[in-house]
Tab-separated table of C-alpha atoms in Angstrom:
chain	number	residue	atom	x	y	z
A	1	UNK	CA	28.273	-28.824	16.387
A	2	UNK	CA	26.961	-28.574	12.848
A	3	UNK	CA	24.026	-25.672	12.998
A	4	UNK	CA	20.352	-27.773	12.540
A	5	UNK	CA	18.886	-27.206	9.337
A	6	UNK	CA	16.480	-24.269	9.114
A	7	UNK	CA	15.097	-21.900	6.881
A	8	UNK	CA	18.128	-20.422	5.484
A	9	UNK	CA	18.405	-22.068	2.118
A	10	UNK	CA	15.734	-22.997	-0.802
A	11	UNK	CA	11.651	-21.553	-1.278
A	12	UNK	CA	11.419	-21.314	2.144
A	13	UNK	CA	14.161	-19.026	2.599
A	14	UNK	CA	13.079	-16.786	-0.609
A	15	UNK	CA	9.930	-16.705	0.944
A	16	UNK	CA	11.437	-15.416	4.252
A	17	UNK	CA	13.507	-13.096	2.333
A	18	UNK	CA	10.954	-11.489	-0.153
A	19	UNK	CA	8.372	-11.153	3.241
A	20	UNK	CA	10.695	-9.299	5.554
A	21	UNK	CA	12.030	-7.606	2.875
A	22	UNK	CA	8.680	-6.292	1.335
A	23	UNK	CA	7.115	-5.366	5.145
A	24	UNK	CA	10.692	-3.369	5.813
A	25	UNK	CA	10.375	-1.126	2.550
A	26	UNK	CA	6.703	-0.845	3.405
A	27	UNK	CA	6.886	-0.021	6.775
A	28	UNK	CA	9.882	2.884	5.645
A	29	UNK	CA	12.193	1.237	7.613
A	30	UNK	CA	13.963	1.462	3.979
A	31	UNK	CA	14.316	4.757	2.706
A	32	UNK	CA	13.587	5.430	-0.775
A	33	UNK	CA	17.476	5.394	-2.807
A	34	UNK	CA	18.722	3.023	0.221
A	35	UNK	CA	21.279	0.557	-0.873
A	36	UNK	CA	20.032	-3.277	-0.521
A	37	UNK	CA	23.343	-5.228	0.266
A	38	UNK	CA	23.086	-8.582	-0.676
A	39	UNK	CA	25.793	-9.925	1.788
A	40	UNK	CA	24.334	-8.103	5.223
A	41	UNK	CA	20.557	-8.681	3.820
A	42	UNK	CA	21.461	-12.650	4.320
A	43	UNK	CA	23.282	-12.449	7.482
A	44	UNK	CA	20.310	-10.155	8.735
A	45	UNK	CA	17.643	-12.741	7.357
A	46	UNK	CA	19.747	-15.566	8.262
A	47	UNK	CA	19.311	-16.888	4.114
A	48	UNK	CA	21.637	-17.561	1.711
A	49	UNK	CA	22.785	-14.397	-0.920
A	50	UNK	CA	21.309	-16.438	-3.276
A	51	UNK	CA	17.780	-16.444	-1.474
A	52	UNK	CA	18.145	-12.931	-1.320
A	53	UNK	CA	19.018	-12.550	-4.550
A	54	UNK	CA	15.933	-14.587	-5.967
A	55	UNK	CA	14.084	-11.691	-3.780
A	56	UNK	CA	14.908	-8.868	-5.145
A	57	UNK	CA	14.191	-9.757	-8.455
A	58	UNK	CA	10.293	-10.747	-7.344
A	59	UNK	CA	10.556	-6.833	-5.618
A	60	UNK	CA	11.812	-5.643	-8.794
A	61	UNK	CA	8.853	-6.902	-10.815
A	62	UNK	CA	6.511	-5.424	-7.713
A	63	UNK	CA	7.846	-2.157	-8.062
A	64	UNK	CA	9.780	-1.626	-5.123
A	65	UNK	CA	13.381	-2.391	-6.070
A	66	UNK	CA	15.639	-1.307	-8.801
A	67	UNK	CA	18.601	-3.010	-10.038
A	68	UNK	CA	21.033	-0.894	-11.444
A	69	UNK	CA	23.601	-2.372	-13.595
A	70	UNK	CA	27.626	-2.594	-11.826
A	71	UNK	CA	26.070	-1.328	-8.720
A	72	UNK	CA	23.823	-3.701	-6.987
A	73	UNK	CA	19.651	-3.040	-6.003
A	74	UNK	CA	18.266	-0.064	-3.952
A	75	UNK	CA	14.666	0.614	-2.918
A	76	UNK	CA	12.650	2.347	-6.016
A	77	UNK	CA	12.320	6.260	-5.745
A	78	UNK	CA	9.164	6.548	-6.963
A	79	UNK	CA	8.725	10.129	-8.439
A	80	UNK	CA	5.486	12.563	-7.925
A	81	UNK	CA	4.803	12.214	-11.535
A	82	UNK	CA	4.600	8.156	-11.414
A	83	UNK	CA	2.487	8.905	-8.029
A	84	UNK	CA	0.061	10.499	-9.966
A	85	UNK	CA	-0.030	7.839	-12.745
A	86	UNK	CA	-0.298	5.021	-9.965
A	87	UNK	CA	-3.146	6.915	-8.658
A	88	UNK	CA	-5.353	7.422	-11.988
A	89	UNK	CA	-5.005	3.319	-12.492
A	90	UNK	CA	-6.306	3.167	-8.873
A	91	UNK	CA	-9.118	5.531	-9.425
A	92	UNK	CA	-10.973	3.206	-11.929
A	93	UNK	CA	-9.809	0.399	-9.592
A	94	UNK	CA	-10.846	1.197	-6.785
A	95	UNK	CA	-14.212	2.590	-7.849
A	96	UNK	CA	-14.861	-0.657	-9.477
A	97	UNK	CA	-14.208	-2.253	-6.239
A	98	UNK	CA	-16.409	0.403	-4.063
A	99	UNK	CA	-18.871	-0.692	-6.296
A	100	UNK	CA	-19.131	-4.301	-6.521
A	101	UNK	CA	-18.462	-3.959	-2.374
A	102	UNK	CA	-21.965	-1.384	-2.258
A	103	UNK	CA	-23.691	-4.145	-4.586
A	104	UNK	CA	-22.676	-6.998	-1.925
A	105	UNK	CA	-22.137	-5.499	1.362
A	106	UNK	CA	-23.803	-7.517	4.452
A	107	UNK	CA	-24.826	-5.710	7.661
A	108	UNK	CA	-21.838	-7.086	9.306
A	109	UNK	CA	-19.940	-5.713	6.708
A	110	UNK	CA	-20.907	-1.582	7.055
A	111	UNK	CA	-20.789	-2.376	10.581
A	112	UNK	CA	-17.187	-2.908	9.918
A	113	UNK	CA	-16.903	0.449	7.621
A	114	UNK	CA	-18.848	2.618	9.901
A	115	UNK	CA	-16.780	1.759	12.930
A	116	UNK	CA	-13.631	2.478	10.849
A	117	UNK	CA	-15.082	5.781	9.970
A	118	UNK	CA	-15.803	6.661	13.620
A	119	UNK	CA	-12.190	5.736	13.911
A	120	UNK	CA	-10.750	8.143	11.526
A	121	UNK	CA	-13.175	10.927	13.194
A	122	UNK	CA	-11.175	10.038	16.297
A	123	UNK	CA	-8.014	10.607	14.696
A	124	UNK	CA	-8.717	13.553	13.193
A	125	UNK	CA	-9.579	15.028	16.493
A	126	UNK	CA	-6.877	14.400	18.459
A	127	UNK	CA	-4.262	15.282	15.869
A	128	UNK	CA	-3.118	11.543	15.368
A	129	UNK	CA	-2.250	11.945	11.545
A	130	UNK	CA	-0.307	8.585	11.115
A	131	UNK	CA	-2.945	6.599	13.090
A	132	UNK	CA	-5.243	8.054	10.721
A	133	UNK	CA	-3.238	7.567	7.914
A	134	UNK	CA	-3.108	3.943	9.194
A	135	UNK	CA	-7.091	3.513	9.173
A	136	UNK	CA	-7.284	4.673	5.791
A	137	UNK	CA	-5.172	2.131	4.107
A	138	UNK	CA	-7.457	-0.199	6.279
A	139	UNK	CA	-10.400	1.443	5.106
A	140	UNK	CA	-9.348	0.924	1.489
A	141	UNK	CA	-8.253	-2.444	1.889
A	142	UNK	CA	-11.527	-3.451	3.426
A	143	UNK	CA	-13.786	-2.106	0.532
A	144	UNK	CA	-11.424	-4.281	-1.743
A	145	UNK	CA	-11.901	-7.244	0.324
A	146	UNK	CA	-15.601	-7.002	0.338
A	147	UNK	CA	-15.546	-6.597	-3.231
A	148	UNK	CA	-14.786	-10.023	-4.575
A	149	UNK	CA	-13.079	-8.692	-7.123
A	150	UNK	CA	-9.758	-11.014	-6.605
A	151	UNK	CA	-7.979	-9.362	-10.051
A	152	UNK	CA	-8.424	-5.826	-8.776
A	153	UNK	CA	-7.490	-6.482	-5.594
A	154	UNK	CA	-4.153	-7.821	-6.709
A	155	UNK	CA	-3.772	-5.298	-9.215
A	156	UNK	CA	-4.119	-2.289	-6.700
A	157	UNK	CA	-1.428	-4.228	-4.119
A	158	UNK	CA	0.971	-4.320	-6.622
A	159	UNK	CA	0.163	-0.647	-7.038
A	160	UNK	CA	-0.188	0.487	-3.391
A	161	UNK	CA	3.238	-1.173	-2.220
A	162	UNK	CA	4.664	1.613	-4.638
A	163	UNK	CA	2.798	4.510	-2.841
A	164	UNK	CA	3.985	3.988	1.089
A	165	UNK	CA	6.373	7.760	1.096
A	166	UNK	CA	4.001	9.190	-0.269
A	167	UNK	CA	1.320	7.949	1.515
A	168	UNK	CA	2.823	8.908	4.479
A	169	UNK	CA	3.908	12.089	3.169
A	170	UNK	CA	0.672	13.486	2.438
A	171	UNK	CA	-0.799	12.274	5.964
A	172	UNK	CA	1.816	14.528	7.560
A	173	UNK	CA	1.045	17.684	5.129
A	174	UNK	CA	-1.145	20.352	7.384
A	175	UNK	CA	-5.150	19.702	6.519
A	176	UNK	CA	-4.783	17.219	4.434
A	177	UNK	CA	-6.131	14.510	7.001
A	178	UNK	CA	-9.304	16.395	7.910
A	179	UNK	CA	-10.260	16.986	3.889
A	180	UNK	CA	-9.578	13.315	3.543
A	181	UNK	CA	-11.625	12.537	6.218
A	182	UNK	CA	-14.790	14.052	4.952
A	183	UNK	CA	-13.979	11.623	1.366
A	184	UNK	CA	-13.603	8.365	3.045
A	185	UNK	CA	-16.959	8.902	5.060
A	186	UNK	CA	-18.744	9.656	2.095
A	187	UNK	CA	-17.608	6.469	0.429
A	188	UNK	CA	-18.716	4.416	3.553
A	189	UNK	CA	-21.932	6.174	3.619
A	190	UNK	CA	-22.368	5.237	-0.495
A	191	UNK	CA	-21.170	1.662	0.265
A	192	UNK	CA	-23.630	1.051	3.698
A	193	UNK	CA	-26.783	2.660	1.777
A	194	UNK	CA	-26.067	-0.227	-0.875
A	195	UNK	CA	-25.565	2.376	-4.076
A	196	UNK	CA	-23.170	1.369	-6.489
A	197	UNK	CA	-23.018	4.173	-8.273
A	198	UNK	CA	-22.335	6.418	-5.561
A	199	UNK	CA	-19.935	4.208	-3.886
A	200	UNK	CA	-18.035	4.449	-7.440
A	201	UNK	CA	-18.267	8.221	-7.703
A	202	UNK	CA	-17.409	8.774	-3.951
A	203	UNK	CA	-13.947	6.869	-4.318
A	204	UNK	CA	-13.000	8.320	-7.910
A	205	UNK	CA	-13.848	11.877	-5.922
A	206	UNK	CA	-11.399	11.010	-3.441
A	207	UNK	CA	-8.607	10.162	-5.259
A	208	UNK	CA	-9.337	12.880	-7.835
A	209	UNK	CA	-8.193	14.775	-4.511
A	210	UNK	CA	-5.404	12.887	-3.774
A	211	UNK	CA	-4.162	13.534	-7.291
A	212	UNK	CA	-4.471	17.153	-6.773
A	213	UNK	CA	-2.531	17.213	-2.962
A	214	UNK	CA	0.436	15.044	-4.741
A	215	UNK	CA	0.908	17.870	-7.635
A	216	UNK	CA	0.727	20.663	-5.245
């Protein structure tokens, strides 16, 4: 019998494709330099080549897959020195965020960041570095959301998605999870007492920091 029509050809599929794709090489489940076959990336999608094809160029323009010419696309290496450039654009966007989020923060809102931060203390205590690492990104995604700033906020996913190894990578390094917890409480603390201007200073202090642990 003829196989029922499904998602395998057309937007739909591309959309498949590009999701899976994107949460894969986010998740690591990709390694940085690994190949990206278009023939077994459709038969493991269950697409078309050309659906697959269609995303990897939308990855390429996110920053997370190269195309190299005569040999096909591999997930992006993205060097310590680009690291620290994708950082300093998310300093200034992120501080703009942390302040527009201390300017309109409800109750319910720092609820939400204070728990978080009680969170990461837990974390840090029992020696849980990729849980922590975990609640940060949620922690930073959170301050963007209550921001209302939509153009940031898509500005700094497009930048993130290129950060995941290294994320992860300074998580893992000895100490670097209990310094960065002490950063991210003081930028919840700026953000629930409703202070713009420390909320701002207490992000761009942070990832001042972060710059520092990725050139070390």
């Amino acid at each position: 019998m003829p196989n029922q029509a499904g998602p395998g050809t057309g937007e739909q599929a591309r959309r498949l494709a590009l999701g899976q794709l994107r949460e894969a090489i986010l998740r690591g489940e990709m390694a940085p330099a690994q190949r990206l076959v278009e023939n077994e990336l459709a038969e493991q999608f269950g697409v078309t080549r050309a659906s697959i094809r269609a995303a990897l160029i939308e990855l390429e323009s996110q920053g997370l897959v190269e195309r190299i010419r005569n040999r096909g696309s591999r997930v992006r290496v993205v060097t310590v020195d680009e690291a620290v450039a994708i950082t300093e654009c998310r300093l200034v966007l992120e501080g703009l965020c942390a302040a527009k989020a201390a300017a309109a923060v409800t109750d319910a809102q720092v609820t939400e960041l204070q728990d978080l931060g009680a969170a990461m203390r837990k974390a840090v205590a029992d020696g849980e570095p990729l849980t922590y690492s975990d609640l940060n990104h949620e922690l930073h995604a959170k301050v963007r959301q209550f921001s209302g700033q939509l153009t940031a906020v898509e500005l700094l996913e497009r930048l993130n998605a290129q950060l995941v190894r290294h994320r992860f990578q300074l998580a893992l390094r000895p100490g670097r999870p209990q310094q960065s917890l002490n950063e991210h409480l003081a930028m919840i603390e700026a953000i629930a007492a409703r202070d713009p201007r420390a909320a701002e200073e207490a992000v761009r202090a942070h990832l001042a920091s972060v710059i520092e642990a990725l050139r070390d």
